[in-house]
Coordinates of C-alpha atoms in Angstrom, one line a residue:
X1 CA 63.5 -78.5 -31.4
X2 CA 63.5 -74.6 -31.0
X3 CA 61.9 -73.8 -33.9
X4 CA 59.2 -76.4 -32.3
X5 CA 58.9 -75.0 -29.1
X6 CA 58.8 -70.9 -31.1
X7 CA 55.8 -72.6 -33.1
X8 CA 54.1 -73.5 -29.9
X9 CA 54.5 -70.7 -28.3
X10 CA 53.3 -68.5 -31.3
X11 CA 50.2 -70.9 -31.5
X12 CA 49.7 -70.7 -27.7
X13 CA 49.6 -66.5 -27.7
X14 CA 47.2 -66.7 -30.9
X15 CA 44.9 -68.8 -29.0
X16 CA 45.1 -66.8 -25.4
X17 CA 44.6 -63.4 -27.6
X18 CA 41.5 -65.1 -29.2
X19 CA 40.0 -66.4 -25.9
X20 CA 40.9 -63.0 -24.3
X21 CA 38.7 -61.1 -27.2
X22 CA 36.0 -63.5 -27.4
X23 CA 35.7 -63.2 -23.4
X24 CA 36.1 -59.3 -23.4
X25 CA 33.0 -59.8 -25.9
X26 CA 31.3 -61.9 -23.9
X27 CA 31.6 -59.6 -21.5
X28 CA 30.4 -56.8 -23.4
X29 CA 27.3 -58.3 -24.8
X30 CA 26.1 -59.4 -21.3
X31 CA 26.6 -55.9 -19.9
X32 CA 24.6 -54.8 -22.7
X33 CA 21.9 -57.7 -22.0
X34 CA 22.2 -55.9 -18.3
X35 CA 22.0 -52.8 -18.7
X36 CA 18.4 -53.1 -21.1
X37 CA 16.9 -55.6 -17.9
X38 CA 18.0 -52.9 -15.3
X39 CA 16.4 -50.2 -17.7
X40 CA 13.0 -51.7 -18.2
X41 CA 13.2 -52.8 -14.2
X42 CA 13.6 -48.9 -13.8
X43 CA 10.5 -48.3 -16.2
X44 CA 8.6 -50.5 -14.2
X45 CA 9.2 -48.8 -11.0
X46 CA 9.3 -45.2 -11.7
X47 CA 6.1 -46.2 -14.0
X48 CA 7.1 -44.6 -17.2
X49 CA 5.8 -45.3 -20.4
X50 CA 8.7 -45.9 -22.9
X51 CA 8.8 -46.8 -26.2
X52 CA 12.2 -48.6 -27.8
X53 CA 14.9 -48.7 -30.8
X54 CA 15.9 -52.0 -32.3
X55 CA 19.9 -50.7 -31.3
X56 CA 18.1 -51.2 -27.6
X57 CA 17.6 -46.9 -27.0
X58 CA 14.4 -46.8 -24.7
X59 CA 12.5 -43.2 -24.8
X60 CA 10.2 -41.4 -23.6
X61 CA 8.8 -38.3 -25.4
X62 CA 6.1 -35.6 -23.5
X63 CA 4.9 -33.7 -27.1
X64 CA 3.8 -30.3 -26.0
X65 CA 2.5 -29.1 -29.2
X66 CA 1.8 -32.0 -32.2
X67 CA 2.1 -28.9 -34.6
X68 CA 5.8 -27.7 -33.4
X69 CA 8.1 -27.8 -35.8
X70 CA 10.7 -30.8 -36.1
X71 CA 14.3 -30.6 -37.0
X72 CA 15.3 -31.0 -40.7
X73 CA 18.7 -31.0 -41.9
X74 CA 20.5 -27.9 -41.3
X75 CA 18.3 -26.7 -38.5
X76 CA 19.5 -25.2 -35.6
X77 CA 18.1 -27.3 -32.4
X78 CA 18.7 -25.3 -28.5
X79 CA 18.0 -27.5 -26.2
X80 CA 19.5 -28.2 -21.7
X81 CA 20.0 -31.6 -20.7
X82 CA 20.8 -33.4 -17.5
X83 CA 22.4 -36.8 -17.4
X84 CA 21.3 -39.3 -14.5
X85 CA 22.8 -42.7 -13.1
X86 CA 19.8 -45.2 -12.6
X87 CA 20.1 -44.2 -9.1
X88 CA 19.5 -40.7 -9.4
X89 CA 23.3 -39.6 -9.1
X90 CA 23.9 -36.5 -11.9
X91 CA 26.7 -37.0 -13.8
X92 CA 26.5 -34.5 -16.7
X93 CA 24.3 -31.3 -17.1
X94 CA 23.8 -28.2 -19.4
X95 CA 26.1 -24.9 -17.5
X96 CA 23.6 -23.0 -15.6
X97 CA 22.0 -20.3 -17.9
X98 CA 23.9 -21.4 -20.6
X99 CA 21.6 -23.4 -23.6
X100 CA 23.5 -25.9 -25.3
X101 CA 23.0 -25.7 -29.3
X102 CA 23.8 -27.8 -31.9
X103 CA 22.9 -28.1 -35.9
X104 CA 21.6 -31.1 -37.5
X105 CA 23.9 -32.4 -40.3
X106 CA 25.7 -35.2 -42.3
X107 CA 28.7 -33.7 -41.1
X108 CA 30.9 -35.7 -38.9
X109 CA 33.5 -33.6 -38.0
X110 CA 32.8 -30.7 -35.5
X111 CA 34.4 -27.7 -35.2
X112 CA 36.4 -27.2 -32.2
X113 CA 38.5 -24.0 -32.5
X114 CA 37.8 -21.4 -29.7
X115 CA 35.3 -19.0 -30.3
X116 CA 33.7 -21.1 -32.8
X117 CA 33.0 -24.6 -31.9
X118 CA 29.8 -26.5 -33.0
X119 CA 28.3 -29.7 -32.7
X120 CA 26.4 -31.3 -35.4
X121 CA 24.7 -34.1 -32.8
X122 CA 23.8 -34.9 -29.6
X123 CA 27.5 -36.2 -28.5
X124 CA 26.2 -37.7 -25.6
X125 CA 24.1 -40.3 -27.4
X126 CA 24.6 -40.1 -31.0
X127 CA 21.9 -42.7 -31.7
X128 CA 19.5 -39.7 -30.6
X129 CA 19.6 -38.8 -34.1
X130 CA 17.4 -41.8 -35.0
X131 CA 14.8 -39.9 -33.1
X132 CA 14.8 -37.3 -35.8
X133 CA 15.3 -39.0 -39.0
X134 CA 12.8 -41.2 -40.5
X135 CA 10.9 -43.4 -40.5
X136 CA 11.2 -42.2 -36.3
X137 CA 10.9 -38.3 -36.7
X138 CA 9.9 -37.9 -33.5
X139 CA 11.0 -35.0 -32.1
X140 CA 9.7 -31.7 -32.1
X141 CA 10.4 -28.1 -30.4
X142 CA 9.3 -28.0 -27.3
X143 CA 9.3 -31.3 -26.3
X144 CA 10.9 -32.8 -23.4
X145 CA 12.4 -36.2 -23.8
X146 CA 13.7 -38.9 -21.7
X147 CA 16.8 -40.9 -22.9
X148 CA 17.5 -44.3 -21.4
X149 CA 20.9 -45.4 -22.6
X150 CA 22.4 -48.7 -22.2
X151 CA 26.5 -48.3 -22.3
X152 CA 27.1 -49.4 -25.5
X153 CA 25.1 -46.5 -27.1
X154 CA 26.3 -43.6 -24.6
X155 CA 29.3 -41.3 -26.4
X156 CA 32.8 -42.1 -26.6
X157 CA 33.7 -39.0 -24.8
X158 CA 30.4 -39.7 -22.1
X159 CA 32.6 -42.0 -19.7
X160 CA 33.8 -40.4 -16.2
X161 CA 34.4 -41.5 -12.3
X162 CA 30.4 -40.9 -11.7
X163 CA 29.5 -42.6 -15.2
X164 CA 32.0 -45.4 -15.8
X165 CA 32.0 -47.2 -18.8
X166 CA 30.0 -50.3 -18.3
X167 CA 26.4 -48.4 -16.5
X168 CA 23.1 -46.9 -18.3
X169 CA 22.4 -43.2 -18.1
X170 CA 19.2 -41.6 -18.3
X171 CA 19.2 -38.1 -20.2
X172 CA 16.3 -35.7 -19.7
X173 CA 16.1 -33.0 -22.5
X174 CA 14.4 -30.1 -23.4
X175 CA 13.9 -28.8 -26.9
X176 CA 13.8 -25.2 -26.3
X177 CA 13.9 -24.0 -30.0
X178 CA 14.6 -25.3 -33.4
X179 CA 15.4 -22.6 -35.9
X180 CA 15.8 -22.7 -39.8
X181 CA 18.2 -20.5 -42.0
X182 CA 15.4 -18.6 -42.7
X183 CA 14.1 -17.7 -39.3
X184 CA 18.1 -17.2 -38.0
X185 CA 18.2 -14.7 -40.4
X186 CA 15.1 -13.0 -40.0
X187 CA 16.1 -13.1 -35.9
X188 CA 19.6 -11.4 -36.8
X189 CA 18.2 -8.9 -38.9
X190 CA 15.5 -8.1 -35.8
X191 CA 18.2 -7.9 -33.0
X192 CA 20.4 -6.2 -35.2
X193 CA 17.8 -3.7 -36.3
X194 CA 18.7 -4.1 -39.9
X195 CA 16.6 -1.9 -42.1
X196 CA 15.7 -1.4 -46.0
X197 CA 17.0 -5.0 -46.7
X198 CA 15.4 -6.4 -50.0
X199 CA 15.3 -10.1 -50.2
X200 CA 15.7 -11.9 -53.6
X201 CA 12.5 -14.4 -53.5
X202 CA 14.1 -17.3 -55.3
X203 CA 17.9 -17.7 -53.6
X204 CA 16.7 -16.1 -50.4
X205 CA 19.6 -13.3 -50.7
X206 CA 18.8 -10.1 -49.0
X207 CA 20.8 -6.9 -49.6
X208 CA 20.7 -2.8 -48.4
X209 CA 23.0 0.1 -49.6
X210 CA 24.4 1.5 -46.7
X211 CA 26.4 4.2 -48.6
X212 CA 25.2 4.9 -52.1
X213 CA 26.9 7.0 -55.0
X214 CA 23.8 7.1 -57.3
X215 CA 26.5 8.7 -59.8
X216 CA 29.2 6.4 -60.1
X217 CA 30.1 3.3 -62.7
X218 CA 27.7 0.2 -62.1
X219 CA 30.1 -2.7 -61.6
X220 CA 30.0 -4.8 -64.9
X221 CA 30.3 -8.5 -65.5
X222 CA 34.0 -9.9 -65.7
X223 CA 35.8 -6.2 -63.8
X224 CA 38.0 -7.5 -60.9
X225 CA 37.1 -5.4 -58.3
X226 CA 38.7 -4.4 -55.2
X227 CA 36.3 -5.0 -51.8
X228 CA 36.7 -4.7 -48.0
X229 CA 34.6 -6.9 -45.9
X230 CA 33.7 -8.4 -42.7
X231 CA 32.0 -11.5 -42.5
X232 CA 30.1 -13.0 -39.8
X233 CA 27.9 -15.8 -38.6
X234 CA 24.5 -15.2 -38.7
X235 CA 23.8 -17.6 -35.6
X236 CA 25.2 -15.8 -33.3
X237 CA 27.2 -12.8 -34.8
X238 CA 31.0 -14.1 -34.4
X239 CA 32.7 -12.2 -37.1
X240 CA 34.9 -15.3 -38.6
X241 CA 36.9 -13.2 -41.3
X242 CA 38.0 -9.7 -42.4
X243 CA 39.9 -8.1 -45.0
X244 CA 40.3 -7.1 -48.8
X245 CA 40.0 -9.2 -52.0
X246 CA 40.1 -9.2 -55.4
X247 CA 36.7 -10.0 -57.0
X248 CA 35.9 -11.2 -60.9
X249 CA 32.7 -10.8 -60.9
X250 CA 30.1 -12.9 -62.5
X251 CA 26.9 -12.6 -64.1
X252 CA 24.7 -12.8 -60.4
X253 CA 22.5 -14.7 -62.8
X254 CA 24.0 -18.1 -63.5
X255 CA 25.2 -20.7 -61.1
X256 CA 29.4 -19.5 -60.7
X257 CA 30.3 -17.7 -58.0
X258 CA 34.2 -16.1 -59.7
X259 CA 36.3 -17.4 -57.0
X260 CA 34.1 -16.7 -53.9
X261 CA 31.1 -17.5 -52.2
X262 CA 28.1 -17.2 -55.0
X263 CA 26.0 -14.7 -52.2
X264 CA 29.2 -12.7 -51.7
X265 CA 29.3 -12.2 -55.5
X266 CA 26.3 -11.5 -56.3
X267 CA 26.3 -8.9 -53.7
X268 CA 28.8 -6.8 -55.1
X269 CA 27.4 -7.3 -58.5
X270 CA 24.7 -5.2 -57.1
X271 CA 27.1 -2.4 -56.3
X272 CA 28.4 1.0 -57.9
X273 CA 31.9 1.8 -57.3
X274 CA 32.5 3.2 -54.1
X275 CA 29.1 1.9 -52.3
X276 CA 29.1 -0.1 -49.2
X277 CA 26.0 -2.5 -48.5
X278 CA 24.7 -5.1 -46.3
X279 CA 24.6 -9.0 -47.6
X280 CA 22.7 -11.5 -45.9
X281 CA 22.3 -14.7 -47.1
X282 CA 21.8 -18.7 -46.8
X283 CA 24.3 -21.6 -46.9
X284 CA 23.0 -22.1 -50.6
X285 CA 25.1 -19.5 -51.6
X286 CA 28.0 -19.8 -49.3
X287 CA 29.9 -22.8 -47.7
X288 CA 26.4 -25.0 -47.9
X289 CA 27.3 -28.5 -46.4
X290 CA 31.2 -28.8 -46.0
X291 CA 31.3 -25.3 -43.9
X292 CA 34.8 -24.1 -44.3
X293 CA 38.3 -23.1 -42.5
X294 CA 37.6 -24.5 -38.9
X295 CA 35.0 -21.4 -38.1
X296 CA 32.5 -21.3 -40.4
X297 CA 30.1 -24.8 -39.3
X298 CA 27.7 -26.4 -42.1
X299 CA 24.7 -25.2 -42.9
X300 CA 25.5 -21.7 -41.7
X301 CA 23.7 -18.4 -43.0
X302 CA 26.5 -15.7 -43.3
X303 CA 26.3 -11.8 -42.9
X304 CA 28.9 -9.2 -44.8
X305 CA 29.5 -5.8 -44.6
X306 CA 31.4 -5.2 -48.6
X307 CA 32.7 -1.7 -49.9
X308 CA 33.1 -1.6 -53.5
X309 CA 36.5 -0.4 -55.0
X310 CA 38.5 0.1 -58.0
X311 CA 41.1 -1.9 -59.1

């Protein structure tokens, strides 16, 4: 008999839990249905012109030049944004005078330690990034688009007392700049008034003496040598390391890098004993896609001051 009445109340939970999910989803999906008729409503009466994803993100893009350049992979994208209720209420904005920036990546994981954090998407809606990708590819520097977000494509971390959970949200944003490696290196080297740097035309590394002894030993393939460096981020000049290594160097020509970085490498394979230089030089030949330690973000071009020492 008590085993009975356990087995029935066992069956009984089971079936309230299952009604109590199916209704939360229920629930869910007809917010959603909501939220997309109170969004085209809002269209209508504001008379915008928006187009629409299949996920249910409506948009709105104002192209200022059809021959800007779009975001790619590994492009730095600037951009403010405000974040609106449907009723005009902001919720959420860029800091006054302060540009938000994030880079375009596969990379899931931002960096958050202080000093160096970095997006890789538009947190606020992460379906934004269909806007960039193809087939879409939409998006372009200097472009100011309109977001109109049901709930159940807003961020996880989007959700506050002025923007509860269950609402749309309209996003206005303004592509101020989209940068490549390329151009945030050529930027850095301009503010930075970096002079007499010759550029390797098929790897993109760029390199300058800055203390030269003509008459000391070239460094030769396979000497450990000793080198002091600073290395920093070529986005926006954070220095994210310092210090002194031991180097086996490697022929510069081939594809190893001898325990470091392969731009790192081939930069004091360049060197006499002694000399100190300048090394500049793309994600290719540095932390490429993964990024590395917490402060160095993917797709980030990297800057070193190296001295040159014996062993």
């Amino acid at each position: 008999m008590r085993g009975t009445l356990i087995l029935g109340l066992a069956v009984s939970l089971a079936v309230t839990i299952v009604a109590c999910e199916q209704t939360e989803e229920a629930f869910q999906d007809r917010k959603t249905r909501d939220n997309k008729a109170e969004i085209r409503s809002y269209l209508l009466a504001n008379n915008i012109q928006a187009d629409s994803l299949r996920n249910g993100l409506y948009f709105s893009i104002l192209n200022k030049n059809p021959n800007a350049q779009k975001p790619q992979i590994g492009d730095e994208i600037t951009f403010r944004y405000i974040a609106r209720r449907l009723d005009g209420t902001i919720v959420d904005s860029s800091q006054v005078g302060i540009n938000d920036v994030y880079i375009r990546s596969f990379n899931s994981n931002d960096i958050t330690a202080a000093g160096y954090a970095m997006t890789y998407r538009f947190n606020a809606v992460p379906s934004f990034e269909e806007l960039l990708a193809a087939p879409q590819e939409k998006i372009r520097e200097g472009d100011k688009v309109s977001l109109f977000v049901p709930w159940s494509l807003r961020g996880t971390g989007d959700v506050s007392l002025l923007a509860p959970l269950y609402i749309p949200i309209r996003y206005d944003l303004d592509i101020l700049k989209v940068r490549t490696e390329e151009e945030q290196i050529d930027d850095f080297v301009a503010l930075n008034k970096i002079q007499g740097l010759e550029k390797n035309p098929t790897n993109g590394l760029r390199f300058v003496k800055t203390k030269a002894y003509p008459d000391s030993a070239l460094i030769a393939v396979n000497t450990t040598v000793s080198v002091t460096y600073t290395g920093k981020l070529v986005r926006n000049g954070v220095q994210f390391d310092a210090g002194t290594i031991d180097v086996s160097v490697v022929d510069p020509t081939g594809n190893a890098s001898g325990g470091v970085v392969k731009g790192f490498n081939d930069g004091v394979a360049k060197l006499r004993f002694g000399e100190k230089a300048i090394v500049i030089f793309p994600s290719a030949l540095g932390y490429s896609v993964q990024g590395s330690a917490g402060k160095i973000p993917a797709y980030s071009p990297l800057y070193f001051e190296i001295e040159a020492k014996r062993k």
